[in-house]
Short mmCIF file of C-alpha atoms in Angstrom, two decimals:
data_model
loop_
_atom_site.label_atom_id
_atom_site.label_comp_id
_atom_site.label_asym_id
_atom_site.label_seq_id
_atom_site.Cartn_x
_atom_site.Cartn_y
_atom_site.Cartn_z
CA MET A 1 -37.50 11.92 96.94
CA ARG A 2 -40.23 10.42 95.85
CA LYS A 3 -40.78 6.40 97.19
CA LEU A 4 -40.57 3.95 93.90
CA LEU A 5 -43.49 2.15 93.58
CA ASN A 6 -43.31 -1.56 92.81
CA SER A 7 -44.21 -2.95 88.43
CA LEU A 8 -47.29 -5.12 87.70
CA PHE A 9 -45.98 -7.20 84.78
CA ILE A 10 -49.17 -8.88 83.14
CA THR A 11 -48.02 -12.00 80.78
CA SER A 12 -50.31 -14.37 80.91
CA PRO A 13 -52.41 -13.06 77.01
CA ASP A 14 -55.72 -14.00 77.55
CA VAL A 15 -56.85 -12.27 80.59
CA TYR A 16 -58.75 -9.31 81.36
CA LEU A 17 -57.88 -5.98 83.51
CA THR A 18 -60.64 -3.89 85.35
CA LEU A 19 -60.75 -1.75 87.80
CA ASN A 20 -63.07 -2.28 91.50
CA GLY A 21 -63.03 0.42 93.42
CA GLU A 22 -59.47 1.62 94.28
CA ASN A 23 -57.40 -1.74 92.97
CA ILE A 24 -56.45 -3.37 89.47
CA VAL A 25 -58.57 -6.47 89.02
CA VAL A 26 -57.20 -9.47 86.25
CA LYS A 27 -59.81 -11.82 85.19
CA LYS A 28 -59.78 -14.98 84.09
CA GLU A 29 -62.93 -16.05 82.32
CA GLU A 30 -64.87 -14.21 85.13
CA SER A 31 -62.93 -15.74 88.15
CA ASP A 32 -60.59 -12.38 89.89
CA ILE A 33 -56.74 -14.48 89.89
CA GLY A 34 -55.32 -11.16 91.22
CA ARG A 35 -55.79 -8.23 92.63
CA VAL A 36 -53.67 -5.23 93.26
CA PRO A 37 -54.58 -1.58 94.78
CA LEU A 38 -53.55 0.45 92.46
CA HIS A 39 -51.90 3.01 95.00
CA ASN A 40 -48.90 0.29 95.24
CA LEU A 41 -48.57 0.35 91.44
CA GLU A 42 -46.13 2.10 89.54
CA SER A 43 -46.90 1.07 86.40
CA ILE A 44 -48.23 -1.56 84.77
CA TYR A 45 -47.39 -3.32 81.64
CA ALA A 46 -49.17 -5.87 80.18
CA PHE A 47 -47.60 -8.33 77.38
CA GLY A 48 -49.45 -9.95 74.73
CA TYR A 49 -53.39 -8.79 73.73
CA SER A 50 -54.53 -8.50 77.74
CA GLY A 51 -56.76 -6.12 77.53
CA ALA A 52 -58.48 -3.63 80.11
CA SER A 53 -61.35 -1.68 81.17
CA PRO A 54 -61.43 1.48 80.35
CA ALA A 55 -62.69 2.63 83.89
CA LEU A 56 -58.98 1.09 84.56
CA MET A 57 -57.85 3.13 81.90
CA GLY A 58 -59.40 6.93 82.99
CA ALA A 59 -58.07 5.59 86.34
CA CYS A 60 -54.43 4.89 85.32
CA ALA A 61 -54.43 8.31 83.55
CA GLU A 62 -55.76 10.46 86.83
CA ARG A 63 -53.12 8.75 89.34
CA ASN A 64 -50.45 9.01 86.70
CA ILE A 65 -49.33 5.04 86.70
CA SER A 66 -48.08 4.19 83.42
CA LEU A 67 -50.53 1.81 81.45
CA VAL A 68 -48.55 -0.27 79.00
CA PHE A 69 -49.55 -2.76 76.11
CA LEU A 70 -46.44 -4.36 74.83
CA THR A 71 -46.07 -7.63 71.85
CA LYS A 72 -44.84 -10.70 73.94
CA ASN A 73 -41.58 -10.13 72.74
CA GLY A 74 -41.84 -6.75 73.87
CA ARG A 75 -42.25 -4.16 71.31
CA PHE A 76 -44.25 -0.91 71.83
CA LEU A 77 -47.80 -0.98 71.26
CA ALA A 78 -49.59 1.51 73.62
CA LYS A 79 -49.80 3.11 76.45
CA VAL A 80 -52.33 5.42 78.05
CA ILE A 81 -51.97 9.17 77.94
CA GLY A 82 -54.76 11.16 80.11
CA GLU A 83 -56.12 14.87 80.34
CA SER A 84 -52.41 16.59 79.45
CA ARG A 85 -51.06 18.10 83.16
CA GLY A 86 -48.55 19.96 83.98
CA ASN A 87 -47.44 23.07 83.76
CA VAL A 88 -48.37 24.94 80.33
CA ILE A 89 -46.06 26.95 79.90
CA LEU A 90 -43.20 24.59 80.49
CA ARG A 91 -44.23 22.74 77.77
CA LYS A 92 -44.08 25.93 75.50
CA ALA A 93 -41.70 26.63 77.24
CA GLN A 94 -39.98 23.35 76.11
CA TYR A 95 -41.87 24.04 72.82
CA ARG A 96 -40.12 26.87 71.80
CA ILE A 97 -36.32 25.14 72.50
CA SER A 98 -37.57 22.34 70.54
CA ASP A 99 -37.51 24.71 68.40
CA SER A 100 -34.86 26.73 68.11
CA ASP A 101 -31.79 24.47 67.02
CA SER A 102 -29.20 26.27 68.99
CA LEU A 103 -31.19 25.82 72.18
CA SER A 104 -31.69 22.44 71.11
CA LEU A 105 -28.24 21.82 71.05
CA LEU A 106 -27.13 23.48 74.44
CA ILE A 107 -28.97 20.69 76.24
CA ALA A 108 -28.33 17.89 73.87
CA LYS A 109 -25.50 18.83 73.97
CA HIS A 110 -25.39 17.52 77.71
CA PHE A 111 -27.70 14.90 76.81
CA ILE A 112 -25.06 13.16 75.18
CA ILE A 113 -22.73 14.33 76.62
CA GLY A 114 -24.10 11.92 79.71
CA LYS A 115 -23.61 9.12 77.00
CA VAL A 116 -20.24 9.14 76.39
CA TYR A 117 -18.15 9.81 79.95
CA ASN A 118 -20.36 6.69 80.90
CA ASN A 119 -19.62 4.91 78.95
CA LYS A 120 -16.10 6.06 78.86
CA TRP A 121 -16.41 4.41 82.35
CA ILE A 122 -18.20 1.40 82.09
CA LEU A 123 -15.17 1.41 80.03
CA GLU A 124 -12.66 2.07 82.16
CA ARG A 125 -14.42 -0.60 85.11
CA MET A 126 -13.81 -3.41 82.93
CA THR A 127 -10.28 -2.48 82.81
CA ARG A 128 -10.09 -2.34 86.51
CA ASP A 129 -12.08 -5.71 87.48
CA TYR A 130 -10.41 -7.91 84.81
CA PRO A 131 -7.33 -6.78 83.60
CA LEU A 132 -6.85 -10.46 82.75
CA ARG A 133 -9.41 -10.72 80.64
CA ILE A 134 -10.01 -8.20 78.47
CA ASP A 135 -7.50 -6.32 75.96
CA LEU A 136 -6.20 -3.86 77.72
CA SER A 137 -4.82 -1.91 75.43
CA MET A 138 -7.27 -2.13 73.08
CA PHE A 139 -9.89 -0.26 76.59
CA LYS A 140 -7.41 2.30 76.95
CA GLU A 141 -7.20 3.66 73.58
CA VAL A 142 -11.26 3.98 73.58
CA SER A 143 -11.12 5.47 76.34
CA ARG A 144 -8.26 7.68 75.73
CA GLU A 145 -10.61 8.32 71.94
CA LEU A 146 -14.07 9.00 74.19
CA SER A 147 -12.05 11.84 75.85
CA LYS A 148 -11.02 13.48 73.21
CA ASN A 149 -14.73 12.75 71.60
CA LEU A 150 -16.04 14.73 74.56
CA ILE A 151 -14.31 17.76 74.52
CA GLU A 152 -15.39 17.71 70.71
CA ILE A 153 -18.66 16.97 71.63
CA LYS A 154 -18.27 20.21 73.98
CA ASN A 155 -17.43 22.16 71.07
CA ALA A 156 -20.25 21.58 68.49
CA THR A 157 -21.68 24.08 67.12
CA ASP A 158 -24.81 22.42 65.92
CA LEU A 159 -26.62 19.51 66.01
CA GLU A 160 -25.97 17.79 62.79
CA LEU A 161 -22.09 18.05 63.35
CA LEU A 162 -23.61 16.66 67.40
CA ARG A 163 -24.69 13.15 65.86
CA GLY A 164 -21.45 12.91 63.66
CA TYR A 165 -20.11 13.22 66.82
CA GLU A 166 -22.50 11.20 68.64
CA GLY A 167 -21.68 8.20 65.67
CA GLN A 168 -17.90 8.25 66.44
CA ALA A 169 -18.70 7.67 69.97
CA ALA A 170 -21.12 4.78 69.18
CA ILE A 171 -18.51 3.09 66.45
CA LEU A 172 -15.52 3.01 69.84
CA TYR A 173 -17.35 1.82 72.52
CA ASN A 174 -19.24 -0.98 70.41
CA LYS A 175 -16.08 -2.05 69.56
CA VAL A 176 -15.54 -3.42 72.54
CA PHE A 177 -18.54 -3.87 73.63
CA ASP A 178 -18.34 -7.87 72.69
CA GLN A 179 -15.29 -8.09 75.15
CA MET A 180 -17.40 -7.37 77.84
CA ILE A 181 -19.42 -10.41 77.49
CA LEU A 182 -16.43 -12.90 79.49
CA GLN A 183 -19.15 -15.94 80.13
CA GLN A 184 -20.51 -18.45 77.25
CA LYS A 185 -19.40 -16.25 74.40
CA GLU A 186 -20.15 -18.73 71.77
CA ASP A 187 -23.91 -18.37 72.71
CA PHE A 188 -23.86 -14.93 73.55
CA PHE A 189 -21.62 -11.95 71.05
CA PHE A 190 -21.92 -8.22 69.80
CA LYS A 191 -21.27 -7.96 65.92
CA GLY A 192 -23.17 -4.27 65.72
CA ARG A 193 -26.13 -2.93 66.68
CA ASN A 194 -29.51 -4.61 64.78
CA ARG A 195 -33.14 -4.89 65.04
CA ARG A 196 -36.53 -4.43 64.34
CA PRO A 197 -36.11 -8.06 64.16
CA PRO A 198 -31.96 -8.06 67.50
CA MET A 199 -30.70 -11.01 64.84
CA ASP A 200 -29.06 -12.48 67.41
CA ASN A 201 -29.20 -12.57 71.70
CA VAL A 202 -28.16 -9.85 72.73
CA ASN A 203 -29.06 -7.48 70.37
CA ALA A 204 -32.49 -9.03 71.29
CA MET A 205 -32.02 -8.41 75.49
CA LEU A 206 -31.01 -5.12 74.36
CA SER A 207 -33.68 -4.19 72.14
CA PHE A 208 -36.10 -5.58 75.38
CA ALA A 209 -34.43 -3.75 78.03
CA TYR A 210 -34.41 -0.48 75.97
CA THR A 211 -38.36 -1.13 75.32
CA LEU A 212 -38.61 -0.82 79.05
CA LEU A 213 -36.48 2.07 79.65
CA ALA A 214 -37.65 4.13 77.00
CA ASN A 215 -40.92 3.32 79.37
CA ASP A 216 -40.02 4.41 82.67
CA THR A 217 -38.35 7.64 81.69
CA ALA A 218 -41.39 8.77 79.41
CA ALA A 219 -43.27 7.99 82.21
CA ALA A 220 -41.40 9.57 84.29
CA LEU A 221 -40.82 12.82 81.45
CA GLU A 222 -45.24 12.40 81.64
CA ALA A 223 -44.98 12.68 85.73
CA VAL A 224 -42.88 15.77 85.42
CA GLY A 225 -45.23 17.81 83.40
CA LEU A 226 -43.20 17.77 80.16
CA ASP A 227 -44.34 16.19 77.09
CA ALA A 228 -41.99 13.27 75.94
CA TYR A 229 -42.73 13.51 72.67
CA VAL A 230 -41.29 16.41 71.71
CA GLY A 231 -37.62 16.66 71.44
CA PHE A 232 -34.15 18.07 71.58
CA LEU A 233 -31.29 15.96 69.33
CA HIS A 234 -34.28 13.24 68.49
CA ARG A 235 -36.81 14.54 65.57
CA ASP A 236 -40.36 14.99 65.99
CA ARG A 237 -42.26 11.79 64.37
CA PRO A 238 -45.51 10.82 65.32
CA GLY A 239 -45.40 8.41 67.69
CA ARG A 240 -41.85 9.19 68.95
CA VAL A 241 -41.39 9.32 72.32
CA SER A 242 -38.14 11.90 71.14
CA LEU A 243 -37.75 13.57 74.09
CA ALA A 244 -37.69 10.57 76.69
CA LEU A 245 -35.25 8.48 73.86
CA ASP A 246 -33.39 12.10 74.05
CA LEU A 247 -32.79 11.65 78.17
CA MET A 248 -32.38 8.06 78.10
CA GLU A 249 -29.24 7.69 75.65
CA GLU A 250 -27.47 8.64 79.17
CA LEU A 251 -28.73 5.79 80.91
CA ARG A 252 -28.39 3.32 77.91
CA GLY A 253 -24.16 2.36 78.70
CA VAL A 254 -24.74 2.82 82.33
CA PHE A 255 -28.55 0.53 83.25
CA ALA A 256 -29.83 -1.13 79.65
CA ASP A 257 -25.99 -2.21 78.35
CA ARG A 258 -24.85 -2.99 81.93
CA PHE A 259 -27.73 -5.08 83.08
CA VAL A 260 -27.67 -7.29 80.14
CA ILE A 261 -24.26 -7.93 80.17
CA SER A 262 -24.48 -8.44 83.91
CA LEU A 263 -27.39 -11.26 83.07
CA ILE A 264 -25.22 -12.72 80.75
CA ASN A 265 -21.95 -12.38 82.88
CA LYS A 266 -23.63 -14.44 85.68
CA LYS A 267 -25.32 -16.82 83.95
CA ILE A 268 -29.12 -15.62 84.91
CA VAL A 269 -29.34 -16.30 80.76
CA ASN A 270 -28.78 -18.70 78.74
CA LYS A 271 -28.52 -20.21 74.50
CA ASN A 272 -31.95 -22.62 75.52
CA ASP A 273 -33.95 -19.23 76.33
CA PHE A 274 -33.16 -17.99 73.01
CA PHE A 275 -35.02 -19.02 69.67
CA VAL A 276 -34.44 -18.46 66.38
CA LYS A 277 -37.38 -17.55 63.71
CA GLU A 278 -37.87 -18.42 60.40
CA ASN A 279 -36.65 -14.86 59.47
CA GLY A 280 -33.18 -15.14 61.79
CA ALA A 281 -35.13 -12.38 64.34
CA VAL A 282 -34.23 -14.19 67.33
CA ILE A 283 -36.72 -14.30 70.31
CA MET A 284 -36.67 -14.44 74.15
CA ILE A 285 -39.15 -17.72 75.18
CA ASP A 286 -41.24 -16.35 78.06
CA GLU A 287 -38.96 -18.01 80.72
CA ALA A 288 -36.25 -16.01 79.51
CA ARG A 289 -38.72 -12.87 79.65
CA LYS A 290 -40.40 -13.82 82.64
CA LYS A 291 -36.07 -13.66 84.52
CA PHE A 292 -35.29 -10.47 82.92
CA LEU A 293 -37.73 -8.47 83.85
CA LYS A 294 -37.53 -10.17 87.97
CA ALA A 295 -33.82 -8.82 87.22
CA TRP A 296 -35.13 -5.85 85.73
CA GLN A 297 -37.34 -5.03 88.76
CA ASP A 298 -34.18 -5.94 91.35
CA LYS A 299 -31.63 -4.31 89.48
CA LYS A 300 -33.95 -1.18 89.46
CA GLN A 301 -34.33 -1.54 93.89
CA GLU A 302 -30.29 -1.29 94.22
CA LYS A 303 -29.19 2.26 95.71
CA ILE A 304 -27.26 4.69 94.07
CA LYS A 305 -25.37 7.84 94.99
CA HIS A 306 -27.25 10.51 92.90
CA PRO A 307 -24.19 11.97 91.56
CA PHE A 308 -25.86 15.97 91.52
CA LEU A 309 -29.04 15.93 94.22
CA GLY A 310 -25.85 13.69 96.27
CA GLU A 311 -29.06 12.08 97.49
CA LYS A 312 -29.60 8.10 98.11
CA ILE A 313 -31.67 7.11 94.98
CA SER A 314 -32.97 3.44 93.95
CA TRP A 315 -31.46 3.46 90.10
CA GLY A 316 -35.40 2.64 89.19
CA LEU A 317 -35.85 6.82 90.29
CA VAL A 318 -33.02 8.02 88.57
CA PRO A 319 -34.49 7.95 85.10
CA TYR A 320 -37.14 10.99 87.72
CA ALA A 321 -34.32 12.96 88.86
CA GLN A 322 -33.75 13.58 85.40
CA ALA A 323 -36.66 15.07 84.29
CA ILE A 324 -36.88 16.64 87.00
CA LEU A 325 -33.50 18.66 86.74
CA LEU A 326 -34.66 18.82 83.06
CA ALA A 327 -37.51 20.30 83.93
CA ARG A 328 -35.49 22.82 86.75
CA HIS A 329 -33.11 23.83 83.57
CA ILE A 330 -36.13 24.52 81.18
CA ARG A 331 -38.14 26.15 83.27
CA GLY A 332 -34.93 28.76 84.19
CA ASP A 333 -33.63 27.81 87.55
CA LEU A 334 -30.91 25.81 86.66
CA ASP A 335 -28.51 26.94 83.76
CA GLY A 336 -27.82 23.76 82.34
CA TYR A 337 -28.82 20.75 82.12
CA PRO A 338 -26.69 18.44 84.72
CA PRO A 339 -26.44 15.18 83.18
CA PHE A 340 -26.32 11.68 84.83
CA LEU A 341 -22.46 11.37 85.35
CA TRP A 342 -22.09 7.11 86.64
CA LYS A 343 -18.35 6.41 87.57
CA MET B 1 -45.41 0.63 105.87
CA LEU B 2 -47.10 -2.06 106.14
CA VAL B 3 -50.36 -1.53 108.42
CA VAL B 4 -53.10 -4.89 109.56
CA ILE B 5 -56.24 -3.77 110.29
CA THR B 6 -58.83 -5.93 112.05
CA TYR B 7 -61.86 -5.27 112.43
CA ASP B 8 -65.61 -6.66 114.28
CA VAL B 9 -68.84 -4.76 113.32
CA SER B 10 -71.60 -5.35 115.09
CA THR B 11 -74.40 -7.18 113.18
CA ILE B 12 -77.09 -7.25 115.59
CA ASP B 13 -78.16 -3.89 115.06
CA PRO B 14 -80.64 -2.60 111.79
CA GLY B 15 -77.23 -0.30 110.11
CA GLY B 16 -74.92 -3.71 111.26
CA LYS B 17 -74.64 -5.30 107.89
CA LYS B 18 -74.48 -2.32 105.73
CA ARG B 19 -71.47 -1.05 108.10
CA LEU B 20 -70.08 -4.06 107.87
CA ARG B 21 -69.92 -3.88 104.12
CA GLN B 22 -68.78 -0.63 103.42
CA VAL B 23 -65.36 -1.48 106.10
CA SER B 24 -64.34 -4.19 104.24
CA LYS B 25 -65.18 -2.19 101.16
CA LEU B 26 -62.89 0.87 102.43
CA CYS B 27 -60.32 -1.67 103.29
CA GLN B 28 -59.83 -3.60 99.90
CA ASP B 29 -59.61 -0.31 98.56
CA TYR B 30 -56.00 -0.07 100.60
CA GLY B 31 -54.90 -2.65 101.01
CA LEU B 32 -55.14 -7.09 101.20
CA ARG B 33 -57.44 -8.79 102.44
CA VAL B 34 -55.60 -11.69 103.92
CA GLN B 35 -58.19 -13.35 106.01
CA ASN B 36 -61.69 -12.47 106.62
CA SER B 37 -61.58 -8.81 108.09
CA VAL B 38 -58.05 -8.82 108.32
CA PHE B 39 -56.65 -6.42 106.05
CA GLU B 40 -52.81 -6.05 105.20
CA CYS B 41 -52.69 -2.63 103.40
CA VAL B 42 -48.89 -1.02 102.49
CA VAL B 43 -49.24 2.43 102.70
CA ASP B 44 -47.41 5.66 103.38
CA SER B 45 -48.69 7.89 106.47
CA THR B 46 -50.86 10.25 104.70
CA GLN B 47 -52.88 7.83 103.53
CA LEU B 48 -53.41 5.53 106.97
CA ARG B 49 -54.55 8.95 107.80
CA GLN B 50 -57.85 9.00 105.31
CA LEU B 51 -58.28 5.99 105.66
CA LYS B 52 -58.63 6.23 109.30
CA TYR B 53 -60.78 9.03 109.04
CA LYS B 54 -63.24 7.62 106.44
CA LEU B 55 -62.57 4.38 109.22
CA LEU B 56 -64.37 6.38 111.71
CA GLU B 57 -66.85 8.48 109.87
CA ILE B 58 -68.34 4.17 108.98
CA ILE B 59 -68.54 3.00 112.26
CA ASN B 60 -70.23 2.80 115.16
CA LYS B 61 -68.07 3.72 118.21
CA GLU B 62 -70.43 1.33 120.73
CA THR B 63 -70.74 -1.37 119.09
CA ASP B 64 -68.21 -2.02 117.11
CA SER B 65 -64.11 -2.22 116.52
CA LEU B 66 -61.27 -1.30 114.59
CA ARG B 67 -57.05 -2.39 115.57
CA PHE B 68 -54.31 -1.06 113.40
CA TYR B 69 -51.01 -2.92 114.04
CA ARG B 70 -48.30 -0.74 112.23
CA LEU B 71 -45.20 -3.79 111.39
CA GLY B 72 -42.77 -0.43 109.70
CA ASP B 73 -41.55 -1.45 106.65
CA ASN B 74 -39.10 -3.79 107.54
CA TYR B 75 -41.93 -6.32 108.30
CA LYS B 76 -40.49 -8.79 106.31
CA THR B 77 -39.67 -10.98 108.66
CA LYS B 78 -42.12 -10.41 111.07
CA VAL B 79 -44.91 -11.54 109.00
CA GLU B 80 -44.87 -15.46 109.21
CA HIS B 81 -47.78 -17.61 107.21
CA ILE B 82 -49.22 -20.48 107.72
CA GLY B 83 -51.91 -23.06 105.98
CA ASN B 84 -53.51 -21.95 103.34
CA LYS B 85 -54.98 -18.77 101.61
CA GLU B 86 -51.58 -17.90 100.68
CA THR B 87 -51.14 -13.83 99.66
CA PHE B 88 -48.36 -12.09 97.84
CA ASP B 89 -46.19 -10.08 98.90
CA LEU B 90 -47.15 -6.24 97.20
CA GLU B 91 -43.46 -5.37 97.08
CA GLY B 92 -42.14 -8.17 95.58
CA TYR B 93 -42.30 -9.65 92.16
CA LEU B 94 -45.88 -9.15 90.06
CA PHE B 95 -46.33 -11.06 87.81
CA ILE B 96 -49.36 -11.78 86.51
#
């Protein structure tokens, strides 16, 4: 398996990124403040309005380094895409599946099975680790419901039905989400998902985590030669990385949600890390965002045994491993797409 | 792995300055300059061979010298820095 390389985060707004030889050079008012060889990088995230030279953009596209521009608050602005690479035949096979509802359903089902299965095990783990701090019977009940839900999903006959079952599973899971927050309960609570803008601390962090995860999965899909914009469950919409959102479903809970919850429960973030704007939108302060990104990097370096490949890889490579498996299925080398099942 | 590369390029003969510049530029493509003619490169074995090959094309073996110190994957405990010219860890947090 490939090695997970480092990510460079540009959080100062008034810098400019340029290319020098094989290095990315960060410039601030004509002086160099940082230089890193490109072969050590997996991705570059620019927060705020830092610019980049066309030469650097080209170099990143060529070397498959994802160069992403986000606003200071982590909302996606743009990313650099080079010549379409990979295999035309693979991509055409992907489009054919996407055009057919029945073929899409077969793959989309597996994304959702992965998601619901993983969410179920998040809850099961809570009942094992903190039986006295949560409403045990409620967790067991929801977990049972999710098991039933899994069977319904398995037997779903069309995409609309599948979306319905997914919605049901989400409602069940969200019902107990708040209970997984064990610390700082007066500052961090989950009453439901809200976004654009997020209206409470937990939603602000979830949105940020999902943006990062979506970028990682999109980059992984492009790396194996798939088109991240053509999905099976999410409908096509200009500028939406539908396939990345599809693939991300199974990782939302185990990767992003658990990450956000652990930040709260380990008291890595606290209420001073957030402020409320006039319109009620909650944003993280710059320092908090740095803490968040550092912890995110650590999480990506953590090792895990991949349930299907049976190989030890870092968490950060999981989207990449799943993208490879998806490509193999689309190419016909695998009979079905094996979702990432976590326990 | 981490490889420390040090070089001495003789600048007495006419082509020396050019060779020195080329060597330093090439090393910079692969790693970080930690002192004047000392580079730390986090590379895999392929990249190291590429770099070596390219360096051999440049230098003059009669007058110049190159040294490669391989510090392996667990290099973090093996490097100690004292004084100024602080560098950063290529595999650590990269925030600018």
